[in-house]
Short mmCIF file of C-alpha atoms and ligand atoms in Angstrom, two decimals:
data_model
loop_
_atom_site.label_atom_id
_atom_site.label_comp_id
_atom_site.label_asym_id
_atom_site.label_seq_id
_atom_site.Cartn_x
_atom_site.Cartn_y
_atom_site.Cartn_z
CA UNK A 454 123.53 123.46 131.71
CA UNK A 455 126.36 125.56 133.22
CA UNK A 456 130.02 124.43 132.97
CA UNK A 457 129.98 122.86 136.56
CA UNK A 458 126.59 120.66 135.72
CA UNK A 459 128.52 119.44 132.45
CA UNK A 460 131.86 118.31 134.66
CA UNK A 461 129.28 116.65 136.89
CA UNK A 462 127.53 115.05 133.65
CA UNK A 463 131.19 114.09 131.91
CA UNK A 464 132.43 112.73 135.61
CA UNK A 465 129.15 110.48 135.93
CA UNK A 466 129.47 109.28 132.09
CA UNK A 467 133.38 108.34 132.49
CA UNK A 468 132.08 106.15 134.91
CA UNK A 469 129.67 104.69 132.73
CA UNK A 470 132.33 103.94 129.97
CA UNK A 471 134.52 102.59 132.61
CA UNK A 472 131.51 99.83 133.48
CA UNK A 473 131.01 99.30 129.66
CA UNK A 474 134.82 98.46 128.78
CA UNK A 475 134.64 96.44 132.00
CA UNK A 476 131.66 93.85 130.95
CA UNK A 477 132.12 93.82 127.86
CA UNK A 478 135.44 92.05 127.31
CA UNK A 479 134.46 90.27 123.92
CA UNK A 480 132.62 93.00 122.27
CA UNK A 481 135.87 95.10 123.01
CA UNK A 482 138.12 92.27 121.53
CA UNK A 483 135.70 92.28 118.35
CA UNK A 484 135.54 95.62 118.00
CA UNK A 485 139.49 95.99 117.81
CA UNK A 486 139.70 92.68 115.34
CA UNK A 487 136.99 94.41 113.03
CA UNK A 488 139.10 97.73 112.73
CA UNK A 489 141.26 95.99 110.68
CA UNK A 490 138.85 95.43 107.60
CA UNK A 491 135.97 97.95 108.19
CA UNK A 492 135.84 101.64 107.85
CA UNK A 493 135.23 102.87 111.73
CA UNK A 494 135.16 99.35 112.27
CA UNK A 495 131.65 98.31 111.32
CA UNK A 496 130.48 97.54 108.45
CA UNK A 497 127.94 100.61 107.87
CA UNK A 498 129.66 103.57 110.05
CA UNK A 499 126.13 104.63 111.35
CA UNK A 500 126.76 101.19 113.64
CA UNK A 501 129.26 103.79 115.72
CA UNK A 502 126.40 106.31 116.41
CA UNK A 503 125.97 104.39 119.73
CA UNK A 504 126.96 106.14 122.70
CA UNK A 505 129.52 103.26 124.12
CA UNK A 506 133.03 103.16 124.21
CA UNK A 507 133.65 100.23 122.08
CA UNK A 508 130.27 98.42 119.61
CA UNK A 509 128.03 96.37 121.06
CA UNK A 510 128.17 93.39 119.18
CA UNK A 511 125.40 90.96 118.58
CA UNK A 512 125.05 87.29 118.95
CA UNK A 513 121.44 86.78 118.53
CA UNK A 514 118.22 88.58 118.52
CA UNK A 515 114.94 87.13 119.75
CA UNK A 516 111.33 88.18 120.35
CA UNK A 517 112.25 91.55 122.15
CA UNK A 518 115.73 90.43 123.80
CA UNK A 519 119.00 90.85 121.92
CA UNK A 520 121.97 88.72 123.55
CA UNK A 521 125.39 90.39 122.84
CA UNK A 522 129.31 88.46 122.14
CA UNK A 523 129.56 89.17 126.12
CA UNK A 524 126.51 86.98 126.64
CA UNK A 525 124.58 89.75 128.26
CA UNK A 526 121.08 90.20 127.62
CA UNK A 527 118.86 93.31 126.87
CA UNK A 528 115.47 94.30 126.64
CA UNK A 529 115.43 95.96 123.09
CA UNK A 530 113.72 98.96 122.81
CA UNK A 531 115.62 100.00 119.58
CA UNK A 532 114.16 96.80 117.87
CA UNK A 533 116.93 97.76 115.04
CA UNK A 534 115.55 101.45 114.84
CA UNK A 535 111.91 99.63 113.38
CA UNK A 536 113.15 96.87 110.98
CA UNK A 537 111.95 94.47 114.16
CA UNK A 538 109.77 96.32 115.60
CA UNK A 539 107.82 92.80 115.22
CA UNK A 540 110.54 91.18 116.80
CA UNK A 541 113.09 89.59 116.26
CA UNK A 542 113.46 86.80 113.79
CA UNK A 543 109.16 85.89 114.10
CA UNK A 544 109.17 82.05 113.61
CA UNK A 545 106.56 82.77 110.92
CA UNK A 546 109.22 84.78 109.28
CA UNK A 547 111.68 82.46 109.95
CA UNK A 548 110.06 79.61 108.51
CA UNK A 549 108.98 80.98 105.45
CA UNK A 550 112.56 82.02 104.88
CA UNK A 551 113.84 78.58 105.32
CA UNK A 552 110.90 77.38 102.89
CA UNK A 553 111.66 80.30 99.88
CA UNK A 554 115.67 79.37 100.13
CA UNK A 555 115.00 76.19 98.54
CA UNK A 556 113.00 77.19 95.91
CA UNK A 557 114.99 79.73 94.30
CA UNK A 558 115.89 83.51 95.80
CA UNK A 559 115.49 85.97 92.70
CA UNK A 560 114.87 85.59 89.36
CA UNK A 561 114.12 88.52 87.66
CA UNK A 562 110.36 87.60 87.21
CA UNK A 563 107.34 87.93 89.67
CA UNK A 564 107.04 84.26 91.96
CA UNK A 565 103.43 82.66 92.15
CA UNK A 566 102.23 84.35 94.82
CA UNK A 567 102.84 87.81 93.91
CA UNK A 568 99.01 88.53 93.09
CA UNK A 569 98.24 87.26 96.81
CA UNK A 570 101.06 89.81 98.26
CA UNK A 571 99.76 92.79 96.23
CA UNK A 572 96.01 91.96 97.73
CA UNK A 573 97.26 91.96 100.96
CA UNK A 574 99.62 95.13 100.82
CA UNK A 575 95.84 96.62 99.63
CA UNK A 576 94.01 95.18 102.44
CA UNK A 577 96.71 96.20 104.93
CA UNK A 578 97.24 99.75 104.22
CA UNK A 579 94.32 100.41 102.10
CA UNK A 580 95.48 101.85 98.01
CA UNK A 581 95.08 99.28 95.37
CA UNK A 582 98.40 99.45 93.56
CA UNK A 583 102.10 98.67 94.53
CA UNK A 584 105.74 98.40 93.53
CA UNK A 585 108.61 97.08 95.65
CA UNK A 586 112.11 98.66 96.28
CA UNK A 587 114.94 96.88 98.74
CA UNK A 588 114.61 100.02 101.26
CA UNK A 589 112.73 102.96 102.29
CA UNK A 590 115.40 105.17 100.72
CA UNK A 591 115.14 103.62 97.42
CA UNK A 592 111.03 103.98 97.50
CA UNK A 593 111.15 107.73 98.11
CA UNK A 594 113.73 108.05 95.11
CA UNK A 595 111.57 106.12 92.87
CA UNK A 596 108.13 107.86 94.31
CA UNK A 597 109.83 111.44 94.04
CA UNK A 598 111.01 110.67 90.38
CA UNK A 599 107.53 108.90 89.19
CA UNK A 600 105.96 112.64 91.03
CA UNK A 601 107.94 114.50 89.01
CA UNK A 602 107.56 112.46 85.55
CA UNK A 603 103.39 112.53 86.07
CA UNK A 604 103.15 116.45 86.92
CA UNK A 605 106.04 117.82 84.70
CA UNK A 606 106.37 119.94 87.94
CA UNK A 607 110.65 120.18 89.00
CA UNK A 608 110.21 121.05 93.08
CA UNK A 609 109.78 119.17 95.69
CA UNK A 610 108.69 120.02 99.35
CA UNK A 611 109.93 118.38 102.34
CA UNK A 612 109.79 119.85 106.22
CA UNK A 613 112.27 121.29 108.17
CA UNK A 614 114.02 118.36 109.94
CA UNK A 615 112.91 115.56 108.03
CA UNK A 616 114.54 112.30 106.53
CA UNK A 617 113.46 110.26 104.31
CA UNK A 618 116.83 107.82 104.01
CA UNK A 619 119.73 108.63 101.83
CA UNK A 620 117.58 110.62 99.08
CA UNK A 621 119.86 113.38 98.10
CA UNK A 622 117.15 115.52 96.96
CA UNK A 623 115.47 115.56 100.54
CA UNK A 624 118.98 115.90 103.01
CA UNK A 625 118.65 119.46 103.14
CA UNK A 626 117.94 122.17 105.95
CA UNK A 627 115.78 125.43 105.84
CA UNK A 628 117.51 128.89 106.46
CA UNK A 629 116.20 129.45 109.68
CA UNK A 630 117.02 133.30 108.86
CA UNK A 631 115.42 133.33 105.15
CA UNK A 632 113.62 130.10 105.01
CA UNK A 633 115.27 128.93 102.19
CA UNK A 634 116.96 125.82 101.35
CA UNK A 635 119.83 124.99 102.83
CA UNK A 636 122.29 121.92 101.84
CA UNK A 637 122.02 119.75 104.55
CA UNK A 638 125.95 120.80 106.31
CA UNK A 639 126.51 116.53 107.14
CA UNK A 640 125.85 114.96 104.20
CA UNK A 641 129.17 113.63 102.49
CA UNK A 642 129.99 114.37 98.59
CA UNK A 643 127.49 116.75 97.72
CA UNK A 644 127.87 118.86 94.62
CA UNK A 645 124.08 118.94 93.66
CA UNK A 646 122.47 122.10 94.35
CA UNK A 647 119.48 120.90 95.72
CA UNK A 648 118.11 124.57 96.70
CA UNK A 649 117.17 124.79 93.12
CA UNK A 650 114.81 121.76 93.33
CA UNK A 651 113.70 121.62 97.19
CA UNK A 652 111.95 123.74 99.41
CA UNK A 653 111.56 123.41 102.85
CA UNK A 654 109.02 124.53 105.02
CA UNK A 655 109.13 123.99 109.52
CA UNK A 656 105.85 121.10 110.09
CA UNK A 657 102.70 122.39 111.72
CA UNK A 658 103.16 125.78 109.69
CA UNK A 659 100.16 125.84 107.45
CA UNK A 660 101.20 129.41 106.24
CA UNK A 661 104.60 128.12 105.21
CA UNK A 662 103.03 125.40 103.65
CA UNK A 663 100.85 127.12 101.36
CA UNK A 664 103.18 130.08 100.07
CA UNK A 665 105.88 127.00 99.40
CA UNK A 666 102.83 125.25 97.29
CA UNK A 667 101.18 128.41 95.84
CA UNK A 668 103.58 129.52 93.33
CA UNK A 669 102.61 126.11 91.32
CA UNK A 670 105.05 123.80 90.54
CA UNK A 671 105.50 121.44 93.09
CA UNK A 672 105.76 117.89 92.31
CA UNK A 673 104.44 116.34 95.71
CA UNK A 674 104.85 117.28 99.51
CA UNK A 675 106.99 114.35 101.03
CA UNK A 676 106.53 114.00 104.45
CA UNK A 677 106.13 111.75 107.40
CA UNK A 678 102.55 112.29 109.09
CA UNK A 679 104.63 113.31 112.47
CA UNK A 680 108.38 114.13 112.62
CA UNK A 681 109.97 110.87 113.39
CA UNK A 682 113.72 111.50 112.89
CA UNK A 683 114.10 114.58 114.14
CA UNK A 684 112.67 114.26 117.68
CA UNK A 685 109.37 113.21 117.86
CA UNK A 686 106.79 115.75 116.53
CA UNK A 687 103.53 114.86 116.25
CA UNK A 688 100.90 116.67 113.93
CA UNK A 689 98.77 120.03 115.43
CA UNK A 690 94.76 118.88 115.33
CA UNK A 691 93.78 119.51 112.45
CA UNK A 692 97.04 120.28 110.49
CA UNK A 693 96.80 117.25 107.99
CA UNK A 694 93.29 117.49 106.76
CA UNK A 695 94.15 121.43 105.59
CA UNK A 696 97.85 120.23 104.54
CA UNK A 697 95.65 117.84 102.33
CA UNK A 698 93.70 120.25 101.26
CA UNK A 699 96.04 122.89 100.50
CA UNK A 700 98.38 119.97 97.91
CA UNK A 701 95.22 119.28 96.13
CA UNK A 702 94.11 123.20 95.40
CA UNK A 703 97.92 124.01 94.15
CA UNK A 704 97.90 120.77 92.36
CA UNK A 705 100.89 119.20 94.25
CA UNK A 706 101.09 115.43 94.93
CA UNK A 707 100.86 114.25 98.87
CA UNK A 708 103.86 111.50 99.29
CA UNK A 709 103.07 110.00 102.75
CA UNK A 710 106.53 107.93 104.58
CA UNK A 711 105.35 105.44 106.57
CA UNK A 712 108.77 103.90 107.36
CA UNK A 713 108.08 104.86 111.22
CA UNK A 714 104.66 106.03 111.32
CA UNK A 715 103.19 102.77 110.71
CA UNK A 716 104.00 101.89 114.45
CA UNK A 717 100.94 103.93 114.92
CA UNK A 718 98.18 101.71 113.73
CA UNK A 719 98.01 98.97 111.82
CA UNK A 720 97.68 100.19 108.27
CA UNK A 721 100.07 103.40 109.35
CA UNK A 722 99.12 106.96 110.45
CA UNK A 723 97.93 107.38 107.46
CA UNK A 724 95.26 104.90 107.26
CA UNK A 725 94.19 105.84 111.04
CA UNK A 726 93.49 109.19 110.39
CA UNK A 727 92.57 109.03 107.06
CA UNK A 728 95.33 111.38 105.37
CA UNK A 729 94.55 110.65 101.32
CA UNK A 730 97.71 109.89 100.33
CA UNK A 731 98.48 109.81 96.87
CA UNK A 732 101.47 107.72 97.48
CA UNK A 733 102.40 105.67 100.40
CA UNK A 734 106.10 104.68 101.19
CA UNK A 735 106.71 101.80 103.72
CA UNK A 736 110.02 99.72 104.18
CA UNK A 737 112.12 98.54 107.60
CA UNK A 738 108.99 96.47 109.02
CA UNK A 739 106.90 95.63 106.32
CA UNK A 740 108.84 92.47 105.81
CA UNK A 741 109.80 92.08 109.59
CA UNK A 742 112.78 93.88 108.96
CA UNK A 743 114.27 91.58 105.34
CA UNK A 744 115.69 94.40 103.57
CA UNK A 745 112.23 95.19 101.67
CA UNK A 746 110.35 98.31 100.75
CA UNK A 747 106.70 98.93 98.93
CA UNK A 748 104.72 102.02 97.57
CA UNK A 749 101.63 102.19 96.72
CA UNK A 750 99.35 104.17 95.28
CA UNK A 751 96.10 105.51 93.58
CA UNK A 752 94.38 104.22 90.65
CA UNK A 753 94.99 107.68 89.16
CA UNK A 754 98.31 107.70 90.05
CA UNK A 755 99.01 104.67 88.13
CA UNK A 756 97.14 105.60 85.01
CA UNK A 757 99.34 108.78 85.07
CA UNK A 758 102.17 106.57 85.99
CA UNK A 759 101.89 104.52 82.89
CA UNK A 760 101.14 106.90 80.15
CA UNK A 761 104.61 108.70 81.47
CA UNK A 762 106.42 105.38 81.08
CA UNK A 763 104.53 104.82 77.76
CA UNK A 764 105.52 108.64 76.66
CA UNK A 765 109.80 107.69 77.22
CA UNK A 766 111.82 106.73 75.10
CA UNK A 767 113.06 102.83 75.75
CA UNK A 768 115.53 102.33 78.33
CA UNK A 769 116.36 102.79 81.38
CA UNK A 770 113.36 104.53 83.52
CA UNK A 771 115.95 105.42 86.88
CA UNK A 772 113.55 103.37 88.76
CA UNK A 773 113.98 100.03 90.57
CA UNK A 774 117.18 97.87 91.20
CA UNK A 775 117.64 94.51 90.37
CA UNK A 776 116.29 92.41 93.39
CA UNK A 777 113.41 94.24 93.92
CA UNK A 778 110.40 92.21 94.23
CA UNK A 779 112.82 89.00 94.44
CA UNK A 780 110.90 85.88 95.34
CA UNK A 781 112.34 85.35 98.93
CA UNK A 782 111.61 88.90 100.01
CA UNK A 783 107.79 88.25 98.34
CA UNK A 784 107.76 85.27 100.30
CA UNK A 785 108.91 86.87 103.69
CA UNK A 786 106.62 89.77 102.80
CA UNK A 787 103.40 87.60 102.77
CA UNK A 788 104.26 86.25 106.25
CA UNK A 789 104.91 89.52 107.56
CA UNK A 790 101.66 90.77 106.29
CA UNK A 791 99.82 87.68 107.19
CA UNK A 792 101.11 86.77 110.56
CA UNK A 793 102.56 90.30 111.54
CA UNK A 794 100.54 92.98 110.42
CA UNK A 795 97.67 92.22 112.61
CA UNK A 796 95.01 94.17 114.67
CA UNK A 797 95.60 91.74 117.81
CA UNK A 798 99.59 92.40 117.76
CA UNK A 799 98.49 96.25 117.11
CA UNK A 800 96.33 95.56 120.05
CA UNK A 801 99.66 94.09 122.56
CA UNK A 802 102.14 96.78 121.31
CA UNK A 803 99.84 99.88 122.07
CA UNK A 804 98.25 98.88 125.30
CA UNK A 805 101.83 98.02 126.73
CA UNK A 806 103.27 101.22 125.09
CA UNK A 807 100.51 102.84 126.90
CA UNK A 808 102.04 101.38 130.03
CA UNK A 809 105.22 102.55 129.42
CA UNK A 810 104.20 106.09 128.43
CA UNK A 811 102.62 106.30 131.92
CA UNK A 812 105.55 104.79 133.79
CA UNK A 813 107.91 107.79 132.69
CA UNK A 814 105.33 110.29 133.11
CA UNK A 815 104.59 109.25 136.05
CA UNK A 816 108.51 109.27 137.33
CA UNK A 817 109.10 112.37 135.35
CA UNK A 818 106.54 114.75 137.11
CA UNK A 819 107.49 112.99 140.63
CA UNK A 820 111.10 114.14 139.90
CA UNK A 821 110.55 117.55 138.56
CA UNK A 822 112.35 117.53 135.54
CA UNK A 823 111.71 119.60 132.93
CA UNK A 824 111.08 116.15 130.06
CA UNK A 825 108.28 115.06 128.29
CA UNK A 826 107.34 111.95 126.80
CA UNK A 827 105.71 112.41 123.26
CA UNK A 828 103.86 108.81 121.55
CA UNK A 829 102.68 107.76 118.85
CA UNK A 830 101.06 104.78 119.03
CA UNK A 831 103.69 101.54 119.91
CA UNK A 832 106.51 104.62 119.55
CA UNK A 833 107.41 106.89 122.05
CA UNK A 834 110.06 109.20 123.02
CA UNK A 835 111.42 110.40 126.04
CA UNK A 836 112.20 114.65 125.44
CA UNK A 837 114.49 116.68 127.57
CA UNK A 838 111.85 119.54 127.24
CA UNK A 839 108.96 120.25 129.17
CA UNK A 840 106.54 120.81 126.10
CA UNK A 841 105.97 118.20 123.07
CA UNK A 842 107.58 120.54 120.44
CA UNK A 843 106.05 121.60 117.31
CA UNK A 844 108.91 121.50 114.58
CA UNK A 845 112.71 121.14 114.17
CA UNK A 846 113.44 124.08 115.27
CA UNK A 847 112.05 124.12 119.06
CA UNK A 848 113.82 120.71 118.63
CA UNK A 849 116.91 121.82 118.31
CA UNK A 850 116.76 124.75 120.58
CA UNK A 851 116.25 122.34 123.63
CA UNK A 852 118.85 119.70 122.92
CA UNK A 853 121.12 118.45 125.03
CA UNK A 854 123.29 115.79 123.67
CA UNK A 855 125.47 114.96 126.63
CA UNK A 856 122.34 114.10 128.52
CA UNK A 857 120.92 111.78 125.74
CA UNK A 858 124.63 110.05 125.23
CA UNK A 859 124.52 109.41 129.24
CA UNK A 860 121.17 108.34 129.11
CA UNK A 861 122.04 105.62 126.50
CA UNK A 862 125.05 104.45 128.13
CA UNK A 863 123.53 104.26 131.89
CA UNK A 864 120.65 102.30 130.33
CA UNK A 865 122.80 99.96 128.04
CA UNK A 866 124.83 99.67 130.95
CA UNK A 867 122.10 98.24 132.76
CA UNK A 868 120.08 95.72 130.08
CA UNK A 869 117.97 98.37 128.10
CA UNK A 870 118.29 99.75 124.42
CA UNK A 871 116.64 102.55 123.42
CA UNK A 872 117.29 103.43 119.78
CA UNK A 873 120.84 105.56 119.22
CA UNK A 874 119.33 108.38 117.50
CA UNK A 875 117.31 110.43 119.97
CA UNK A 876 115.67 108.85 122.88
CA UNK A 877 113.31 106.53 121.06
CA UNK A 878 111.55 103.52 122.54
CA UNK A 879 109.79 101.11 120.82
CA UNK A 880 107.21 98.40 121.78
CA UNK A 881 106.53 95.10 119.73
CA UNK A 882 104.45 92.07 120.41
CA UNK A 883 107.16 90.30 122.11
CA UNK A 884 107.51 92.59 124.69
CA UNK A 885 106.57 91.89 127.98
CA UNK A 886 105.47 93.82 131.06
CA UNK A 887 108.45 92.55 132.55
CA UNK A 888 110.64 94.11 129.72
CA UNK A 889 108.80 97.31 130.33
CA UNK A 890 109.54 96.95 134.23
CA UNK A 891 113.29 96.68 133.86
CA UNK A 892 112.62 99.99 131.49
CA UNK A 893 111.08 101.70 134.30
CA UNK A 894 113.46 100.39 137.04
CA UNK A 895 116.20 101.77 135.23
CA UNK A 896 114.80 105.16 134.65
CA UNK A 897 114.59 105.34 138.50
CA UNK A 898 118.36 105.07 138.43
CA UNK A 899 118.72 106.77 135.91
CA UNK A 900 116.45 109.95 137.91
CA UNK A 901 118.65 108.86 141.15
CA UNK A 902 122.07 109.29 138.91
CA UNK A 903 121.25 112.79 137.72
CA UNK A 904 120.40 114.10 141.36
CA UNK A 905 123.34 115.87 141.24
CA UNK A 906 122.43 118.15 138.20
CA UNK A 907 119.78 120.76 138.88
CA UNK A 908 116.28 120.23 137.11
CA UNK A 909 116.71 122.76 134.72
CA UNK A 910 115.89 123.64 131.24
CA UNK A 911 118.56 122.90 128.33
CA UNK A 912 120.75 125.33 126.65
CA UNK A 913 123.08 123.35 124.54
CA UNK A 914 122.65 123.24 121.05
CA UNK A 915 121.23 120.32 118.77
CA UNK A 916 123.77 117.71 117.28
CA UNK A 917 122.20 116.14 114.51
CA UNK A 918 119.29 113.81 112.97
CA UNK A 919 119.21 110.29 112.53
N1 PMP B 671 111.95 107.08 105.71
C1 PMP B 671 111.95 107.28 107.03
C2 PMP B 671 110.83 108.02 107.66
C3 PMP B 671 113.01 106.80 107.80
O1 PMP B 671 113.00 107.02 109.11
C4 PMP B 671 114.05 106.12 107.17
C5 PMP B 671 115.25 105.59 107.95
N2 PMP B 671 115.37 105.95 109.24
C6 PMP B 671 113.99 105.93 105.81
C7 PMP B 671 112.93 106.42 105.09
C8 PMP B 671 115.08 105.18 105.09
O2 PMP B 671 115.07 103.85 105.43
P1 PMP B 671 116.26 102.92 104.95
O3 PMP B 671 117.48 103.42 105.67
O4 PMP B 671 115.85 101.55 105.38
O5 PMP B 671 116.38 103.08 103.49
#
């Protein structure tokens, strides 16, 4: 953007912040009376990553609407960044919570019907064997350290642009210059050099991929089956079933994150499309969004598993934290994967995210901006690029934060949430076709707003990952 389309851009969002602080009077008054015991005021700082003046804060979630302290409600396309992207609060969920709290929370030993939640984690996303962690982060540290125990191999490879939670081995960057490993420039507190142990290669690069495998001692691959957190960045054809290929001939484990991915299908991307994993990581909505997280795995993989474990010494293994597995979270889990994970809720969120992929196209090309949307399955995301990009690289090289930033305000402003990192929509079973309306009516604003700024390409650089 030149300097005089930014002014424009900075006038138009002042405006927007102006509307914010002016309807939300009690949000503004909470956010000021929670700055006095919370760092940033919030109690986990990523809560500030929103693009409004003061946070919006919540006084109930339902279905696909989320009512803020100022009594105003939104259609919730950020369904807390896939922890809901069920819903919120599913009375199924809800009742088996209220059932579970009176029998006892956590207890250090496996409830009655934990045979009955390990068949249906099977049935649901297809390997045989499973252990539980209290989030997606956690699961990729234990997965990444049971990898490394079973090959006796030290790297790890992860793609340019990727995240896998707060896994220090994995928040790092490549060297766009050498294509080494770079320590991600964020992250807070590192002292680990995690070049030693990581290498990074940019997704879709099959040539990349095999030189990082080739030289033989690499634990597993760990990778979401499309960029999720980085932009959107869906697979080339074909790219997975040689990725797969190329892990098993250098002898290097495939760890497949399912954390987002499994708003493709039910069962996850990598059940549609038949990726192999060795592992499987899935947390956020496999419970409905209870802090919960499961991996499974092969029955090779757990024969390996267990002869390392059988090979330590006694003590402590690094893996697993005390509520893991805790009876209420097995309790919620069987109602998510009973009542939740289904093909006819599958079948709601991807026809109406079909809708609402169409809608924007549809506006986009009649306004002749240079965007794209890019879906996968009940997941899409609006891109201020004309092309679906390939990796993190032609990600970052078309950014253009102020744009996003306005484009969350305007549409907060006006009843919708997309999800603060990126422009990322997302569709559950409780939305409606009237949710998806006020999506679309919006986005005509929105179009109408930016008249003033020429339909150009973007310049500006990227400003981070989720
Ligand atoms: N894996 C992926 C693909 C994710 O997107 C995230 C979080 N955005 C995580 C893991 C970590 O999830 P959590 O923050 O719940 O630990």
């Amino acid at each position: 953007m030149t300097h005089s389309d930014t002014d424009t851009l900075r006038a138009i969002q002042h405006t927007e912040r102006e509307r914010f602080i002016a309807s939300h009077p009690r949000s503004m008054a909470l956010a000021r009376d929670a700055q006095q015991h919370y760092l940033f005021g919030v109690p986990l700082h990523w809560m500030r990553d929103w693009p409004s003046p003061a946070t919006l804060f919540v006084a109930q979630a339902q279905g696909a609407t989320l009512t803020c302290a100022d009594g105003v409600g939104y259609a919730d396309f950020c369904l807390g960044d896939t922890g809901a992207m069920f819903g919120h609060s599913p009375p199924a969920l809800a009742h088996a919570i209220g059932e579970q709290a009176a029998r006892g929370l956590t207890c250090m030993l496996p409830a009655t019907n934990a045979a009955v939640v390990g068949g249906l984690l099977s049935k649901t996303f297809g390997l045989p064997m499973w252990q539980m962690a209290l989030s997606a982060s956690d699961a990729n540290r234990f997965v990444l350290r049971w990898a490394r125990a079973i090959t006796a191999r030290p790297q790890l490879l992860v793609f340019d642009g990727c995240y896998h939670g707060a896994v220090d081995d994995t928040l790092v960057d490549m060297d766009p210059l050498t294509g080494g490993t770079l320590p991600r420039a964020s992250v807070l507190g590192q002292v680990h050099n995690h070049a030693a142990f990581t290498r990074v290669v940019p997704f879709n690069d099959l040539p990349a991929l095999e030189t990082a495998l080739k030289q033989g001692d690499v634990a597993c691959l760990l990778a979401e089956p499309a960029l999720t957190n980085f932009g959107l960045v869906p697979p080339d054809t074909g790219f997975w079933e040689q990725a797969r290929a190329l892990c098993r001939e250098h002898g290097a484990l495939f760890v497949c994150d399912e954390t987002h991915t499994v708003s493709t299908a039910l069962g996850g991307y990598a059940r549609a499309h038949r990726l192999d994993p060795d592992f499987m990581v899935v947390g956020k909505a496999v419970a409905g969004g209870l802090p919960c997280a499961v991996y499974g795995f092969t029955h090779d993989m757990a024969e390996r598993m267990v002869q390392a474990k059988n090979a330590a010494p006694e003590g402590h293994s690094g893996i697993g934290t005390t509520l893991a597995g805790n009876a209420l979270t097995l309790a919620v889990l069987q109602a998510s994967l009973e009542h939740l994970h289904t093909a006819a809720n599958y079948a709601k969120m991807l026809d109406l995210a079909s809708v609402l992929e169409q809608g924007l196209r549809d506006r986009i090309a009649a306004s002749g901006r240079p965007w794209t949307v890019t879906r996968l399955g009940a997941r899409m995301e609006l891109q201020f690029m004309s092309h679906t990009p390939r990796n993190a690289q032609d990600v970052r090289d078309h950014a253009q934060s102020e744009l996003e930033a306005f484009t969350h305000l305007f549409m907060l402003n006006r009843g919708v949430l997309l999800t603060p990192f990126h422009s990322m929509m997302l569709v559950s079973p409780a939305t409606t076709l009237n949710d998806v309306a006020q999506l679309l009516a919006v986005f005509d604003e929105l179009l109408a707003a930016l008249r003033a700024l020429p339909a150009r390409p973007a310049t500006a650089p990227a400003s981070r990952s989720a």
